[in-house]
């Protein structure tokens, strides 16, 4: 009996020790798991913080605000080829084709103005559409120093290209004038026509109109006609630059500007001023050829006094109007959110 009791006591003691060991193991494992979880939690926290730091958006609000508060930002930025200058423009033969296009186009425009007359704007629009469409791929079909001045001022073309275009336009206007005048003089020399029956529509100097109007000077009214007409032409051409891919659309918009300017001048001259002579041209190149250069006088002082009013009326103010027309178009386009194109 004693031995059996002793054995049972030993077994119960062994069981107690096993239970204690298992409990210790379980507590140890629990402690390990808690340590792991706490360590995992502690290790996860920096990762979350790191992700939050990385995921923080870059400060874009100041950029957006600057675009909104400065709607004419980059207004004076160069829109044309930034590498084009006096050293690089002649490396490519494209400039030669562009100048030839300007010479031919301006010559045709001058010939149309001389033959059809300045008081037939309905005929001019169809002629201009054809000429602009033909020359567009060569030079952009400026055909007028008004357009070239506006393109230069709005930085769509370089200064050297603008100067070359000016020279080409003057040469083209001279060729157009010489061709039409040659046929005109040949017809008079043949005796088939009288000089009085067919006359070229030459410009009438603004100060010369005073003799027929009882001393009243039409200098500023005619100058303002040229100025406003140049703004219309330049504005329409600047708007047409958004449609360069469609050649006929571009030509129609640009030619419509010339048509509207001429129509405005005709209505003002006939209806409000009572002038029937050709007192507007809205093309300084053509004005220089058959309005300014043929002028003559007894001396240099008399020549300059005769030329200065015509230079102001037919060159300076139209060029200023062309610049203003492009600026008005660009300002409206920028506020509208359009991208300014060259």
GROMACS .gro file of C-alpha atoms in nm:
model
  342
    1UNK     CA    1   0.000   0.000   0.000
    2UNK     CA    2   0.278   0.234   0.091
    3UNK     CA    3   0.461   0.169  -0.228
    4UNK     CA    4   0.149   0.230  -0.438
    5UNK     CA    5   0.087   0.557  -0.260
    6UNK     CA    6   0.444   0.661  -0.320
    7UNK     CA    7   0.416   0.579  -0.690
    8UNK     CA    8   0.095   0.776  -0.722
    9UNK     CA    9   0.256   1.068  -0.543
   10UNK     CA   10   0.551   1.057  -0.779
   11UNK     CA   11   0.318   1.048  -1.084
   12UNK     CA   12   0.116   1.343  -0.958
   13UNK     CA   13   0.433   1.539  -0.892
   14UNK     CA   14   0.558   1.458  -1.239
   15UNK     CA   15   0.228   1.570  -1.387
   16UNK     CA   16   0.247   1.896  -1.193
   17UNK     CA   17   0.599   1.964  -1.320
   18UNK     CA   18   0.488   1.887  -1.678
   19UNK     CA   19   0.191   2.117  -1.641
   20UNK     CA   20   0.418   2.386  -1.498
   21UNK     CA   21   0.659   2.346  -1.787
   22UNK     CA   22   0.381   2.358  -2.044
   23UNK     CA   23   0.240   2.665  -1.876
   24UNK     CA   24   0.582   2.824  -1.878
   25UNK     CA   25   0.623   2.740  -2.243
   26UNK     CA   26   0.280   2.880  -2.324
   27UNK     CA   27   0.353   3.196  -2.132
   28UNK     CA   28   0.690   3.221  -2.302
   29UNK     CA   29   0.531   3.171  -2.641
   30UNK     CA   30   0.267   3.429  -2.554
   31UNK     CA   31   0.538   3.666  -2.447
   32UNK     CA   32   0.722   3.602  -2.774
   33UNK     CA   33   0.409   3.660  -2.977
   34UNK     CA   34   0.334   3.978  -2.787
   35UNK     CA   35   0.691   4.092  -2.838
   36UNK     CA   36   0.663   4.008  -3.207
   37UNK     CA   37   0.334   4.192  -3.241
   38UNK     CA   38   0.462   4.489  -3.050
   39UNK     CA   39   0.783   4.487  -3.251
   40UNK     CA   40   0.581   4.453  -3.568
   41UNK     CA   41   0.362   4.738  -3.460
   42UNK     CA   42   0.660   4.948  -3.370
   43UNK     CA   43   0.833   4.863  -3.697
   44UNK     CA   44   0.522   4.932  -3.902
   45UNK     CA   45   0.479   5.279  -3.764
   46UNK     CA   46   0.792   5.425  -3.927
   47UNK     CA   47   0.694   5.267  -4.259
   48UNK     CA   48   0.356   5.431  -4.245
   49UNK     CA   49   0.516   5.759  -4.154
   50UNK     CA   50   0.770   5.717  -4.434
   51UNK     CA   51   0.494   5.644  -4.682
   52UNK     CA   52   0.303   5.949  -4.570
   53UNK     CA   53   0.612   6.164  -4.612
   54UNK     CA   54   0.681   6.027  -4.961
   55UNK     CA   55   0.318   6.047  -5.066
   56UNK     CA   56   0.296   6.414  -4.977
   57UNK     CA   57   0.211   6.603  -5.302
   58UNK     CA   58   0.455   6.849  -5.448
   59UNK     CA   59   0.348   7.207  -5.395
   60UNK     CA   60   0.164   7.275  -5.721
   61UNK     CA   61  -0.079   7.531  -5.586
   62UNK     CA   62   0.159   7.826  -5.627
   63UNK     CA   63   0.205   7.735  -5.996
   64UNK     CA   64  -0.167   7.718  -6.057
   65UNK     CA   65  -0.221   8.042  -5.872
   66UNK     CA   66   0.055   8.211  -6.068
   67UNK     CA   67  -0.107   8.108  -6.398
   68UNK     CA   68  -0.440   8.242  -6.282
   69UNK     CA   69  -0.305   8.564  -6.142
   70UNK     CA   70  -0.084   8.628  -6.447
   71UNK     CA   71  -0.296   8.555  -6.755
   72UNK     CA   72  -0.047   8.720  -6.992
   73UNK     CA   73   0.250   8.516  -6.867
   74UNK     CA   74   0.489   8.437  -7.151
   75UNK     CA   75   0.297   8.685  -7.368
   76UNK     CA   76   0.622   8.829  -7.499
   77UNK     CA   77   0.792   8.491  -7.525
   78UNK     CA   78   0.928   8.389  -7.862
   79UNK     CA   79   0.675   8.181  -8.055
   80UNK     CA   80   0.877   8.118  -8.368
   81UNK     CA   81   1.201   7.928  -8.423
   82UNK     CA   82   1.429   8.017  -8.128
   83UNK     CA   83   1.744   7.924  -8.319
   84UNK     CA   84   1.678   8.155  -8.614
   85UNK     CA   85   1.909   8.456  -8.631
   86UNK     CA   86   2.129   8.636  -8.879
   87UNK     CA   87   2.393   8.360  -8.857
   88UNK     CA   88   2.161   8.062  -8.908
   89UNK     CA   89   1.885   8.185  -9.137
   90UNK     CA   90   2.092   8.155  -9.456
   91UNK     CA   91   2.211   7.802  -9.380
   92UNK     CA   92   1.880   7.669  -9.508
   93UNK     CA   93   1.760   7.741  -9.861
   94UNK     CA   94   1.400   7.767  -9.739
   95UNK     CA   95   1.447   8.139  -9.678
   96UNK     CA   96   1.515   8.187 -10.050
   97UNK     CA   97   1.185   8.021 -10.139
   98UNK     CA   98   1.007   8.231  -9.877
   99UNK     CA   99   1.149   8.554 -10.020
  100UNK     CA  100   1.055   8.453 -10.374
  101UNK     CA  101   0.703   8.381 -10.252
  102UNK     CA  102   0.679   8.724 -10.089
  103UNK     CA  103   0.806   8.898 -10.403
  104UNK     CA  104   0.560   8.719 -10.630
  105UNK     CA  105   0.268   8.746 -10.388
  106UNK     CA  106   0.316   9.115 -10.316
  107UNK     CA  107   0.359   9.185 -10.685
  108UNK     CA  108   0.029   9.013 -10.759
  109UNK     CA  109  -0.145   9.200 -10.477
  110UNK     CA  110  -0.015   9.533 -10.610
  111UNK     CA  111  -0.118   9.446 -10.965
  112UNK     CA  112  -0.469   9.357 -10.847
  113UNK     CA  113  -0.498   9.686 -10.658
  114UNK     CA  114  -0.384   9.880 -10.966
  115UNK     CA  115  -0.606   9.701 -11.219
  116UNK     CA  116  -0.923   9.629 -11.023
  117UNK     CA  117  -0.901   9.952 -10.827
  118UNK     CA  118  -0.918  10.014 -10.455
  119UNK     CA  119  -1.291  10.081 -10.458
  120UNK     CA  120  -1.386   9.724 -10.556
  121UNK     CA  121  -1.336   9.522 -10.237
  122UNK     CA  122  -1.566   9.242 -10.356
  123UNK     CA  123  -1.324   9.162 -10.638
  124UNK     CA  124  -1.026   9.196 -10.409
  125UNK     CA  125  -1.140   8.925 -10.167
  126UNK     CA  126  -1.144   8.655 -10.436
  127UNK     CA  127  -0.808   8.769 -10.571
  128UNK     CA  128  -0.658   8.771 -10.222
  129UNK     CA  129  -0.787   8.421 -10.142
  130UNK     CA  130  -0.617   8.281 -10.451
  131UNK     CA  131  -0.290   8.466 -10.392
  132UNK     CA  132  -0.270   8.378 -10.022
  133UNK     CA  133  -0.350   8.012 -10.090
  134UNK     CA  134  -0.078   7.999 -10.357
  135UNK     CA  135   0.196   8.163 -10.148
  136UNK     CA  136   0.100   8.026  -9.806
  137UNK     CA  137   0.327   7.722  -9.816
  138UNK     CA  138   0.628   7.928  -9.925
  139UNK     CA  139   0.639   8.219  -9.681
  140UNK     CA  140   0.321   8.225  -9.478
  141UNK     CA  141   0.173   8.477  -9.723
  142UNK     CA  142   0.238   8.802  -9.539
  143UNK     CA  143   0.228   9.010  -9.860
  144UNK     CA  144   0.208   9.327  -9.654
  145UNK     CA  145   0.449   9.507  -9.417
  146UNK     CA  146   0.152   9.549  -9.182
  147UNK     CA  147   0.146   9.172  -9.124
  148UNK     CA  148   0.524   9.139  -9.105
  149UNK     CA  149   0.548   9.418  -8.846
  150UNK     CA  150   0.280   9.250  -8.634
  151UNK     CA  151   0.451   8.912  -8.664
  152UNK     CA  152   0.782   9.066  -8.555
  153UNK     CA  153   0.631   9.257  -8.263
  154UNK     CA  154   0.450   8.947  -8.134
  155UNK     CA  155   0.774   8.748  -8.178
  156UNK     CA  156   0.633   8.500  -8.425
  157UNK     CA  157   0.924   8.557  -8.660
  158UNK     CA  158   1.280   8.673  -8.604
  159UNK     CA  159   1.395   9.027  -8.671
  160UNK     CA  160   1.619   8.923  -8.959
  161UNK     CA  161   1.334   8.737  -9.131
  162UNK     CA  162   1.111   9.040  -9.088
  163UNK     CA  163   1.367   9.273  -9.246
  164UNK     CA  164   1.415   9.035  -9.540
  165UNK     CA  165   1.038   9.013  -9.585
  166UNK     CA  166   1.017   9.395  -9.589
  167UNK     CA  167   1.273   9.412  -9.867
  168UNK     CA  168   1.100   9.135 -10.064
  169UNK     CA  169   0.762   9.305 -10.032
  170UNK     CA  170   0.896   9.638 -10.155
  171UNK     CA  171   1.060   9.464 -10.452
  172UNK     CA  172   0.740   9.275 -10.526
  173UNK     CA  173   0.532   9.592 -10.515
  174UNK     CA  174   0.783   9.760 -10.746
  175UNK     CA  175   0.765   9.472 -10.997
  176UNK     CA  176   0.386   9.476 -10.988
  177UNK     CA  177   0.377   9.850 -11.044
  178UNK     CA  178   0.631   9.836 -11.327
  179UNK     CA  179   0.444   9.558 -11.510
  180UNK     CA  180   0.103   9.723 -11.495
  181UNK     CA  181   0.245  10.067 -11.572
  182UNK     CA  182   0.435   9.924 -11.870
  183UNK     CA  183   0.115   9.786 -12.025
  184UNK     CA  184  -0.063  10.112 -11.945
  185UNK     CA  185   0.201  10.325 -12.118
  186UNK     CA  186   0.213  10.084 -12.412
  187UNK     CA  187  -0.161  10.123 -12.462
  188UNK     CA  188  -0.135  10.502 -12.457
  189UNK     CA  189   0.162  10.499 -12.697
  190UNK     CA  190  -0.029  10.283 -12.943
  191UNK     CA  191  -0.302  10.546 -12.966
  192UNK     CA  192  -0.578  10.292 -12.904
  193UNK     CA  193  -0.668  10.442 -12.567
  194UNK     CA  194  -0.661  10.791 -12.426
  195UNK     CA  195  -0.479  10.869 -12.105
  196UNK     CA  196  -0.792  11.028 -11.967
  197UNK     CA  197  -1.016  10.726 -12.030
  198UNK     CA  198  -0.808  10.470 -11.836
  199UNK     CA  199  -0.606  10.594 -11.544
  200UNK     CA  200  -0.413  10.403 -11.282
  201UNK     CA  201  -0.560  10.440 -10.931
  202UNK     CA  202  -0.276  10.643 -10.784
  203UNK     CA  203  -0.279  10.762 -10.425
  204UNK     CA  204  -0.377  11.121 -10.355
  205UNK     CA  205  -0.163  11.285 -10.091
  206UNK     CA  206  -0.362  11.386  -9.785
  207UNK     CA  207  -0.237  11.745  -9.792
  208UNK     CA  208  -0.323  11.786 -10.162
  209UNK     CA  209  -0.694  11.740 -10.090
  210UNK     CA  210  -0.709  12.075  -9.912
  211UNK     CA  211  -0.727  12.266 -10.241
  212UNK     CA  212  -1.055  12.097 -10.338
  213UNK     CA  213  -1.215  12.122  -9.995
  214UNK     CA  214  -1.184  12.492  -9.915
  215UNK     CA  215  -0.878  12.464  -9.698
  216UNK     CA  216  -0.999  12.180  -9.480
  217UNK     CA  217  -0.725  11.920  -9.420
  218UNK     CA  218  -0.816  11.552  -9.454
  219UNK     CA  219  -0.481  11.446  -9.315
  220UNK     CA  220  -0.602  11.295  -8.988
  221UNK     CA  221  -0.925  11.140  -9.123
  222UNK     CA  222  -0.730  10.960  -9.397
  223UNK     CA  223  -0.457  10.862  -9.152
  224UNK     CA  224  -0.717  10.713  -8.915
  225UNK     CA  225  -0.872  10.519  -9.204
  226UNK     CA  226  -0.534  10.363  -9.274
  227UNK     CA  227  -0.475  10.302  -8.902
  228UNK     CA  228  -0.810  10.132  -8.832
  229UNK     CA  229  -0.793   9.934  -9.155
  230UNK     CA  230  -0.447   9.804  -9.060
  231UNK     CA  231  -0.580   9.691  -8.721
  232UNK     CA  232  -0.861   9.497  -8.892
  233UNK     CA  233  -0.622   9.332  -9.140
  234UNK     CA  234  -0.370   9.234  -8.871
  235UNK     CA  235  -0.633   9.107  -8.627
  236UNK     CA  236  -0.793   8.881  -8.888
  237UNK     CA  237  -0.455   8.749  -9.001
  238UNK     CA  238  -0.354   8.673  -8.641
  239UNK     CA  239  -0.679   8.481  -8.590
  240UNK     CA  240  -0.620   8.296  -8.917
  241UNK     CA  241  -0.289   8.157  -8.785
  242UNK     CA  242  -0.492   7.908  -8.577
  243UNK     CA  243  -0.611   7.749  -8.903
  244UNK     CA  244  -0.283   7.709  -9.090
  245UNK     CA  245  -0.347   7.340  -9.154
  246UNK     CA  246  -0.654   7.428  -9.356
  247UNK     CA  247  -0.506   7.642  -9.633
  248UNK     CA  248  -0.834   7.766  -9.776
  249UNK     CA  249  -0.974   7.842  -9.431
  250UNK     CA  250  -0.663   8.041  -9.350
  251UNK     CA  251  -0.676   8.222  -9.686
  252UNK     CA  252  -1.046   8.301  -9.646
  253UNK     CA  253  -1.002   8.452  -9.296
  254UNK     CA  254  -0.693   8.653  -9.393
  255UNK     CA  255  -0.856   8.778  -9.716
  256UNK     CA  256  -1.172   8.865  -9.525
  257UNK     CA  257  -0.965   9.102  -9.312
  258UNK     CA  258  -0.852   9.287  -9.625
  259UNK     CA  259  -1.208   9.290  -9.757
  260UNK     CA  260  -1.350   9.431  -9.431
  261UNK     CA  261  -1.078   9.697  -9.411
  262UNK     CA  262  -1.135   9.807  -9.771
  263UNK     CA  263  -1.513   9.806  -9.724
  264UNK     CA  264  -1.475  10.019  -9.412
  265UNK     CA  265  -1.255  10.266  -9.602
  266UNK     CA  266  -1.492  10.288  -9.899
  267UNK     CA  267  -1.795  10.355  -9.680
  268UNK     CA  268  -1.614  10.618  -9.472
  269UNK     CA  269  -1.472  10.796  -9.776
  270UNK     CA  270  -1.790  10.801  -9.983
  271UNK     CA  271  -2.058  10.834  -9.718
  272UNK     CA  272  -1.903  11.045  -9.445
  273UNK     CA  273  -1.610  11.231  -9.602
  274UNK     CA  274  -1.737  11.275  -9.956
  275UNK     CA  275  -1.403  11.176 -10.112
  276UNK     CA  276  -1.415  10.983 -10.437
  277UNK     CA  277  -1.043  10.963 -10.509
  278UNK     CA  278  -0.809  10.686 -10.399
  279UNK     CA  279  -0.689  10.800 -10.061
  280UNK     CA  280  -0.617  10.464  -9.896
  281UNK     CA  281  -0.407  10.158  -9.978
  282UNK     CA  282  -0.340   9.978  -9.643
  283UNK     CA  283  -0.017   9.829  -9.776
  284UNK     CA  284   0.297  10.036  -9.707
  285UNK     CA  285   0.496   9.847  -9.972
  286UNK     CA  286   0.247   9.936 -10.245
  287UNK     CA  287   0.214  10.288 -10.104
  288UNK     CA  288   0.589  10.337 -10.124
  289UNK     CA  289   0.599  10.225 -10.486
  290UNK     CA  290   0.325  10.424 -10.654
  291UNK     CA  291   0.245  10.686 -10.394
  292UNK     CA  292   0.571  10.793 -10.236
  293UNK     CA  293   0.871  10.715 -10.457
  294UNK     CA  294   0.738  10.884 -10.773
  295UNK     CA  295   0.705  11.211 -10.581
  296UNK     CA  296   0.924  11.497 -10.702
  297UNK     CA  297   0.995  11.851 -10.591
  298UNK     CA  298   1.223  12.144 -10.668
  299UNK     CA  299   1.448  12.088 -10.365
  300UNK     CA  300   1.518  11.845 -10.083
  301UNK     CA  301   1.324  12.051  -9.831
  302UNK     CA  302   1.021  12.066 -10.057
  303UNK     CA  303   1.049  11.693 -10.125
  304UNK     CA  304   1.064  11.605  -9.756
  305UNK     CA  305   0.776  11.836  -9.674
  306UNK     CA  306   0.571  11.657  -9.941
  307UNK     CA  307   0.679  11.306  -9.839
  308UNK     CA  308   0.647  11.333  -9.460
  309UNK     CA  309   0.265  11.355  -9.452
  310UNK     CA  310   0.243  11.056  -9.686
  311UNK     CA  311   0.496  10.857  -9.482
  312UNK     CA  312   0.295  10.918  -9.167
  313UNK     CA  313  -0.035  10.832  -9.335
  314UNK     CA  314   0.063  10.535  -9.551
  315UNK     CA  315   0.359  10.381  -9.363
  316UNK     CA  316   0.398  10.474  -8.997
  317UNK     CA  317   0.037  10.455  -8.880
  318UNK     CA  318  -0.046  10.138  -9.079
  319UNK     CA  319   0.257   9.965  -8.926
  320UNK     CA  320   0.145  10.071  -8.577
  321UNK     CA  321  -0.204   9.946  -8.656
  322UNK     CA  322  -0.062   9.609  -8.760
  323UNK     CA  323   0.121   9.572  -8.429
  324UNK     CA  324  -0.189   9.668  -8.230
  325UNK     CA  325  -0.403   9.423  -8.428
  326UNK     CA  326  -0.174   9.131  -8.340
  327UNK     CA  327  -0.156   9.234  -7.975
  328UNK     CA  328  -0.534   9.255  -7.951
  329UNK     CA  329  -0.566   8.906  -8.096
  330UNK     CA  330  -0.303   8.763  -7.861
  331UNK     CA  331  -0.451   8.926  -7.551
  332UNK     CA  332  -0.797   8.792  -7.632
  333UNK     CA  333  -0.656   8.446  -7.707
  334UNK     CA  334  -0.456   8.439  -7.384
  335UNK     CA  335  -0.755   8.529  -7.170
  336UNK     CA  336  -0.954   8.269  -7.361
  337UNK     CA  337  -0.696   8.006  -7.271
  338UNK     CA  338  -0.576   7.945  -7.627
  339UNK     CA  339  -0.218   7.863  -7.705
  340UNK     CA  340  -0.043   8.136  -7.899
  341UNK     CA  341   0.088   7.994  -8.226
  342UNK     CA  342   0.347   8.123  -8.466
   0.00000   0.00000   0.00000
